[in-house]
Amino acid sequence: MSELSLEQLWAGWRHEYVSSATAAERSGEDGGCVFCRIAASGAPSVDNLVVWRGEVSFAVMNAYPYASGHVLVMPVRHLGALDELTPEESVDLWDVTRVAATAIDAAYDPDGINMGANLGRAAGAGIPQHLHLHVLPRWSGDTNFMTSVAGVRVMPEPLTVGWQRLREAWPPG
Ligand SMILES: [Zn+2]
């Protein structure tokens, strides 16, 4: 393949995605929050890339995926710490995470699934002020393509395609 930089490879995605997250939203400086903005953006659509939305939690395609089908599950309410979750939010968050894994399984038939949370910027969270769980499919031997080599990371599928696949695979109810 030709030598494309990481910036070039992802530029289109940034344009395509809601990840018109402002610098302030990423830093949380002025109280702006890209996840709250997405949460308020209404029903799931290819525009907001929300895959599923409930009263308490929702799932959205990750703007900066490690792999195709990389979903973020989070509470609708703006909170950063696990102990801020109400019991209802806690149960719902896990429930949606479990369903997301089921949908990823059905849509991608991966060899495995990673799920987890980065709590705090030091742990790798890009948006630490709004708690979110990562759920993503993994394949045997995918380490190489997931690793940035010479600044290039190949993403096989546009976010909108992943959104479509997961929407179709998301269990009803
Ligand atoms: Zn928020």
CSV table of C-alpha atoms and ligand atoms in Angstrom, one decimal:
chain,number,residue,atom,x,y,z
A,1,MET,CA,0.0,0.0,0.0
A,2,SER,CA,1.1,3.6,-0.4
A,3,GLU,CA,2.5,5.4,2.5
A,4,LEU,CA,-0.3,7.2,4.1
A,5,SER,CA,0.2,8.8,7.5
A,6,LEU,CA,-2.1,8.1,10.4
A,7,GLU,CA,-3.4,11.6,10.1
A,8,GLN,CA,-4.3,11.1,6.5
A,9,LEU,CA,-5.9,7.7,7.1
A,10,TRP,CA,-8.2,9.1,9.8
A,11,ALA,CA,-8.9,12.5,8.4
A,12,GLY,CA,-11.9,11.3,6.5
A,13,TRP,CA,-13.3,9.7,9.6
A,14,ARG,CA,-13.1,12.8,11.6
A,15,HIS,CA,-14.9,14.6,8.9
A,16,GLU,CA,-17.5,11.8,8.6
A,17,TYR,CA,-18.1,11.4,12.4
A,18,VAL,CA,-19.6,13.5,15.0
A,19,SER,CA,-16.1,13.7,16.2
A,20,SER,CA,-16.4,17.3,15.4
A,21,ALA,CA,-15.5,17.3,19.1
A,22,THR,CA,-14.1,20.6,19.8
A,23,ALA,CA,-10.8,20.9,21.6
A,24,ALA,CA,-12.7,22.3,24.6
A,25,GLU,CA,-15.0,19.2,24.5
A,26,ARG,CA,-12.0,16.9,24.5
A,27,SER,CA,-10.3,18.7,27.3
A,28,GLY,CA,-13.6,19.2,29.2
A,29,GLU,CA,-12.4,22.8,29.9
A,30,ASP,CA,-15.5,24.7,29.3
A,31,GLY,CA,-17.8,22.0,30.5
A,32,GLY,CA,-18.5,20.9,26.9
A,33,CYS,CA,-18.8,17.2,26.5
A,34,VAL,CA,-18.9,15.4,23.1
A,35,PHE,CA,-20.7,12.4,24.7
A,36,CYS,CA,-23.4,14.6,26.2
A,37,ARG,CA,-23.8,16.2,22.9
A,38,ILE,CA,-24.2,12.8,21.2
A,39,ALA,CA,-26.5,11.7,24.0
A,40,ALA,CA,-28.7,14.7,23.3
A,41,SER,CA,-28.6,14.1,19.5
A,42,GLY,CA,-31.8,12.0,19.4
A,43,ALA,CA,-32.6,8.6,18.0
A,44,PRO,CA,-29.9,6.3,16.6
A,45,SER,CA,-28.9,7.4,13.1
A,46,VAL,CA,-26.1,7.1,10.7
A,47,ASP,CA,-25.5,10.8,11.4
A,48,ASN,CA,-24.9,10.5,15.2
A,49,LEU,CA,-23.6,6.9,14.9
A,50,VAL,CA,-25.5,6.0,18.0
A,51,VAL,CA,-26.1,2.2,17.7
A,52,TRP,CA,-28.6,1.9,20.5
A,53,ARG,CA,-30.2,4.3,22.9
A,54,GLY,CA,-32.1,3.8,26.1
A,55,GLU,CA,-33.3,6.1,28.8
A,56,VAL,CA,-30.2,5.4,31.0
A,57,SER,CA,-27.5,4.2,28.7
A,58,PHE,CA,-26.5,4.3,25.1
A,59,ALA,CA,-24.0,2.8,22.6
A,60,VAL,CA,-22.1,4.7,19.9
A,61,MET,CA,-19.4,3.9,17.4
A,62,ASN,CA,-16.0,5.0,18.7
A,63,ALA,CA,-14.7,7.8,16.6
A,64,TYR,CA,-11.1,6.6,17.1
A,65,PRO,CA,-11.5,2.8,16.8
A,66,TYR,CA,-8.9,0.2,17.5
A,67,ALA,CA,-10.8,-2.2,15.3
A,68,SER,CA,-13.9,-2.3,13.1
A,69,GLY,CA,-17.0,-2.6,15.2
A,70,HIS,CA,-15.5,-0.8,18.2
A,71,VAL,CA,-18.4,0.5,20.3
A,72,LEU,CA,-18.5,2.8,23.3
A,73,VAL,CA,-21.2,2.1,25.9
A,74,MET,CA,-22.0,4.8,28.5
A,75,PRO,CA,-24.5,6.3,30.8
A,76,VAL,CA,-26.6,9.2,29.4
A,77,ARG,CA,-25.9,11.1,32.5
A,78,HIS,CA,-22.6,13.0,32.6
A,79,LEU,CA,-20.4,11.4,35.2
A,80,GLY,CA,-16.8,10.4,35.4
A,81,ALA,CA,-16.4,7.9,38.2
A,82,LEU,CA,-17.8,4.5,38.7
A,83,ASP,CA,-19.0,5.3,42.2
A,84,GLU,CA,-21.2,8.1,40.8
A,85,LEU,CA,-23.3,5.5,39.0
A,86,THR,CA,-26.7,4.9,40.6
A,87,PRO,CA,-27.5,1.2,41.1
A,88,GLU,CA,-29.9,1.5,38.2
A,89,GLU,CA,-27.3,3.0,35.9
A,90,SER,CA,-24.8,0.4,37.0
A,91,VAL,CA,-27.1,-2.5,36.1
A,92,ASP,CA,-28.2,-0.9,32.8
A,93,LEU,CA,-24.6,-0.1,31.8
A,94,TRP,CA,-23.6,-3.7,32.2
A,95,ASP,CA,-26.7,-4.9,30.5
A,96,VAL,CA,-26.0,-2.7,27.4
A,97,THR,CA,-22.4,-3.8,27.4
A,98,ARG,CA,-23.4,-7.4,27.4
A,99,VAL,CA,-25.8,-6.8,24.5
A,100,ALA,CA,-23.1,-4.9,22.6
A,101,ALA,CA,-20.9,-7.9,22.9
A,102,THR,CA,-23.7,-10.1,21.6
A,103,ALA,CA,-24.2,-7.8,18.7
A,104,ILE,CA,-20.5,-7.6,17.9
A,105,ASP,CA,-20.4,-11.4,18.0
A,106,ALA,CA,-23.3,-11.7,15.6
A,107,ALA,CA,-22.1,-8.9,13.2
A,108,TYR,CA,-18.4,-9.8,13.0
A,109,ASP,CA,-18.0,-13.4,14.3
A,110,PRO,CA,-14.7,-12.4,15.9
A,111,ASP,CA,-12.3,-14.8,17.7
A,112,GLY,CA,-12.6,-12.8,20.9
A,113,ILE,CA,-13.9,-9.6,22.4
A,114,ASN,CA,-12.2,-6.9,24.5
A,115,MET,CA,-14.2,-4.9,26.9
A,116,GLY,CA,-13.1,-2.4,29.5
A,117,ALA,CA,-12.8,1.1,30.7
A,118,ASN,CA,-10.0,3.6,31.0
A,119,LEU,CA,-10.6,5.6,34.2
A,120,GLY,CA,-8.7,8.9,34.1
A,121,ARG,CA,-6.5,10.4,31.5
A,122,ALA,CA,-3.4,8.6,32.9
A,123,ALA,CA,-5.2,5.3,32.2
A,124,GLY,CA,-5.7,6.3,28.6
A,125,ALA,CA,-9.1,7.9,28.6
A,126,GLY,CA,-9.6,10.5,25.8
A,127,ILE,CA,-12.7,11.9,27.4
A,128,PRO,CA,-12.2,11.0,31.1
A,129,GLN,CA,-15.0,13.3,32.3
A,130,HIS,CA,-17.8,11.1,30.9
A,131,LEU,CA,-17.5,7.4,31.9
A,132,HIS,CA,-17.6,5.0,28.9
A,133,LEU,CA,-16.8,1.3,28.3
A,134,HIS,CA,-15.1,0.0,25.2
A,135,VAL,CA,-16.3,-3.1,23.5
A,136,LEU,CA,-14.5,-4.3,20.4
A,137,PRO,CA,-14.0,-7.5,18.4
A,138,ARG,CA,-10.6,-9.2,18.2
A,139,TRP,CA,-9.2,-11.7,15.8
A,140,SER,CA,-6.3,-14.1,16.2
A,141,GLY,CA,-3.2,-12.3,14.9
A,142,ASP,CA,-4.8,-8.9,14.7
A,143,THR,CA,-2.1,-7.4,16.9
A,144,ASN,CA,-0.1,-6.3,13.9
A,145,PHE,CA,-2.9,-4.4,12.3
A,146,MET,CA,-3.9,-2.9,15.6
A,147,THR,CA,-0.5,-1.7,16.3
A,148,SER,CA,0.7,1.5,14.7
A,149,VAL,CA,3.5,0.6,12.4
A,150,ALA,CA,5.5,3.5,11.0
A,151,GLY,CA,2.6,5.7,11.8
A,152,VAL,CA,0.2,3.8,9.7
A,153,ARG,CA,-2.8,1.9,11.1
A,154,VAL,CA,-5.1,0.3,8.6
A,155,MET,CA,-8.8,0.4,9.4
A,156,PRO,CA,-10.7,-1.9,7.1
A,157,GLU,CA,-14.2,-0.4,7.4
A,158,PRO,CA,-15.7,3.0,7.6
A,159,LEU,CA,-17.6,3.9,10.8
A,160,THR,CA,-20.9,4.1,8.9
A,161,VAL,CA,-20.6,0.5,7.7
A,162,GLY,CA,-19.8,-0.7,11.2
A,163,TRP,CA,-22.8,1.3,12.5
A,164,GLN,CA,-25.1,-0.4,9.9
A,165,ARG,CA,-23.8,-3.9,10.8
A,166,LEU,CA,-24.2,-3.4,14.5
A,167,ARG,CA,-27.7,-1.9,14.1
A,168,GLU,CA,-28.8,-4.9,12.2
A,169,ALA,CA,-27.2,-7.3,14.7
A,170,TRP,CA,-28.5,-5.5,17.8
A,171,PRO,CA,-31.0,-7.7,19.6
A,172,PRO,CA,-34.5,-6.3,19.7
A,173,GLY,CA,-36.0,-5.1,22.9
B,1,ZN,ZN,-20.9,14.2,29.3
